[in-house]
């Protein structure tokens, strides 16, 4: 019988209260102040005229598997009232509430009809078509007159999520026409107008910016359980917002270099050609001199800061840049110091500048000054040369730029290198039979730095060259041990995972490499666990009785643990149907289950800010604290691997899952993922699963889209964040993406999983597929017939993709047949050595991640 970690007491726990308080304390740093003419912070007592579609239904995060089922959340209306503000527009809010509920009733009626007509599960329809934010109801002259205040707050909310991309349309990337009209109406009616963005990704602000009289613009983002309280803290000045943008906000959607061809924009969702190459985000805008509305790294404060370079030194391969930061304003606050490099032009094209590293200051009192030291390895300035199959530092001048955004920097020093240096010698891994034609940059990408700026020589002899060693042909593990080996022997150091695996049968190994969902009755993505209700799935217990290897329990993220908040068992401890949740859909319990014949359990988790918001804090210590908090909840509920963090690149603002990804930049993405991983993995036996590996920038046709990306762009942009996370934090797991990468499914790519992650980066954990990668997908609308086949189960084993989730019997059967016959199955030949390597990786992580005394099956 499984051990049950959940509580039978429905009361709010001490852990819940403490974690919500911690989340509130941390989330204030995730808020970005975009505009402020001095109206913020507000002084109490204060009356507020509050308007917006979701003032009482504030969006806490994205939809799909990234959602978190929480006990409750604090709306903007609740948070502002709890902060001491008087809301004077409750009559309007009541009408908006009625409109919202009517829209939801209509939506669920449509869901039920659609599910019946198309033979879908109700949960599947909700997953594919989440409830959209409705437009606001009319604001009447009577509403304005009755509001009795000179200050209005207007909340703009948007949802986005897994399974579909956003659209460049009104009510999504663009403002509703009603929102635009109401902003003009409020501008004329009130002396002060504050606009708050409760959104999960970049949206068009051009029309709003053309309206004069908006006094403050605040990017609240989506902050989990406590969003309303956090906004109240920011409005009162209890918290000085210190977030900075992690994306470039364009004036026009067409300014993004991928806008014409992204996702459905060109009618082709089968092949996505990354024609912009390395020129993603600010690398494009700065290099091609396209002015954004808001640049990467930008964010205001209630105070002001001065930032001055204070010297550059070189010690071997390390470079140290010193900066002096002073609070020159009247409020305490924090500043983010950003260091960019402009590399010299040479054989390789270079972007104007690239982020090297960053540091957030402590809270500085007015007048207080602090010295910040930014340090990096000289090899971090290298570019990847496809011709050389190596990372290369070309000779010339490397201008170090210190600033508070990509458009507000000053030279701190110039590093000079007199000859070319290969920092890493690799091999070409990602050739594309249908190569993308990438854009060329202007000839001169960087103005020559002022000759008065200090020049500091780099010594080429001090920069080491690393040559990767790649795996030779896999060989079968020798079976020299005659005694019966168990996981206890591995933990005691009496045997290796390889020696134990050498004793397993082909069928046992195949089962071990496939998740436990066999019958197919649990088709809600992320709800296939037999051990922790609502968790995403479990690994196989096939050798629990014989070897002591229990199942790993995997729970979705990345905005917290997504579990079923309420579940029931019979008196024998067997799970009863009902209670399953995916977003707005909930399966009811049978009324026959009473207190006399069943037991009710509760497992409420903390919804943390979305990944995009967390990254906007630019605070790695904060991120590690969030990770530690999640790790604690993993201990509470018996979860081993958290299916997060997600760190795909914001290539285009319309990607449906940008809310859970961090940035357009790989450095902040990788360092954020590493910090959160360190926090989680401070809990022994708990681990993260960084995802989606790799080139996953589109949700439309996501199981079958082919991402065509040049190798340099892959390594410098789309893989770099994963590399940083692996090298800095060694996550226990990596999850592959659904898409093909240059013609090969990422889940089936040996070069991606073995040659790159393990051989080049030194990854030591386990690799798993995303859900339903190599089996029948339950959440695919067949209005489009893909031109590429499904990922192969046998290809996963060949590539070193150790666990296929959630698993089906066909996966097991295909693996066994391929190994036992030696014949190709679905295009892949799988050897016993291939299967043994995958099984050994699984065994090693189970031994590391589970307590021996736990008897969960």
Short mmCIF file of C-alpha atoms in Angstrom, two decimals, residues 8 40 66 109 133 152 187 191 201 265 301 390 407 460 478 491 500 502 547 634 640 664 780 789 810 833 845:
data_model
loop_
_atom_site.label_atom_id
_atom_site.label_comp_id
_atom_site.label_asym_id
_atom_site.label_seq_id
_atom_site.Cartn_x
_atom_site.Cartn_y
_atom_site.Cartn_z
CA UNK A 8 -6.49 14.65 6.79
CA UNK A 40 3.71 56.11 -6.73
CA UNK A 66 2.44 24.74 -15.47
CA UNK A 109 -21.32 25.01 -21.89
CA UNK A 133 -9.98 36.85 -20.21
CA UNK A 152 -7.89 55.42 -10.80
CA UNK A 187 -7.47 59.68 -18.35
CA UNK A 191 -6.23 63.42 -12.15
CA UNK A 201 4.41 37.77 -21.46
CA UNK A 265 1.97 33.55 -38.83
CA UNK A 301 12.56 52.58 -8.96
CA UNK A 390 35.23 25.20 -31.55
CA UNK A 407 20.49 50.75 -23.68
CA UNK A 460 46.44 34.18 -24.64
CA UNK A 478 30.09 -7.42 -17.52
CA UNK A 491 24.22 2.95 -1.25
CA UNK A 500 23.26 -4.22 -10.55
CA UNK A 502 24.00 -6.34 -15.47
CA UNK A 547 16.05 -5.11 -5.85
CA UNK A 634 8.52 18.12 -2.11
CA UNK A 640 11.23 13.21 -5.79
CA UNK A 664 15.26 36.12 -24.34
CA UNK A 780 -3.89 16.85 -30.10
CA UNK A 789 6.26 11.13 -37.66
CA UNK A 810 3.76 -0.40 -26.53
CA UNK A 833 24.40 -1.97 -24.18
CA UNK A 845 19.14 8.43 -9.67
#
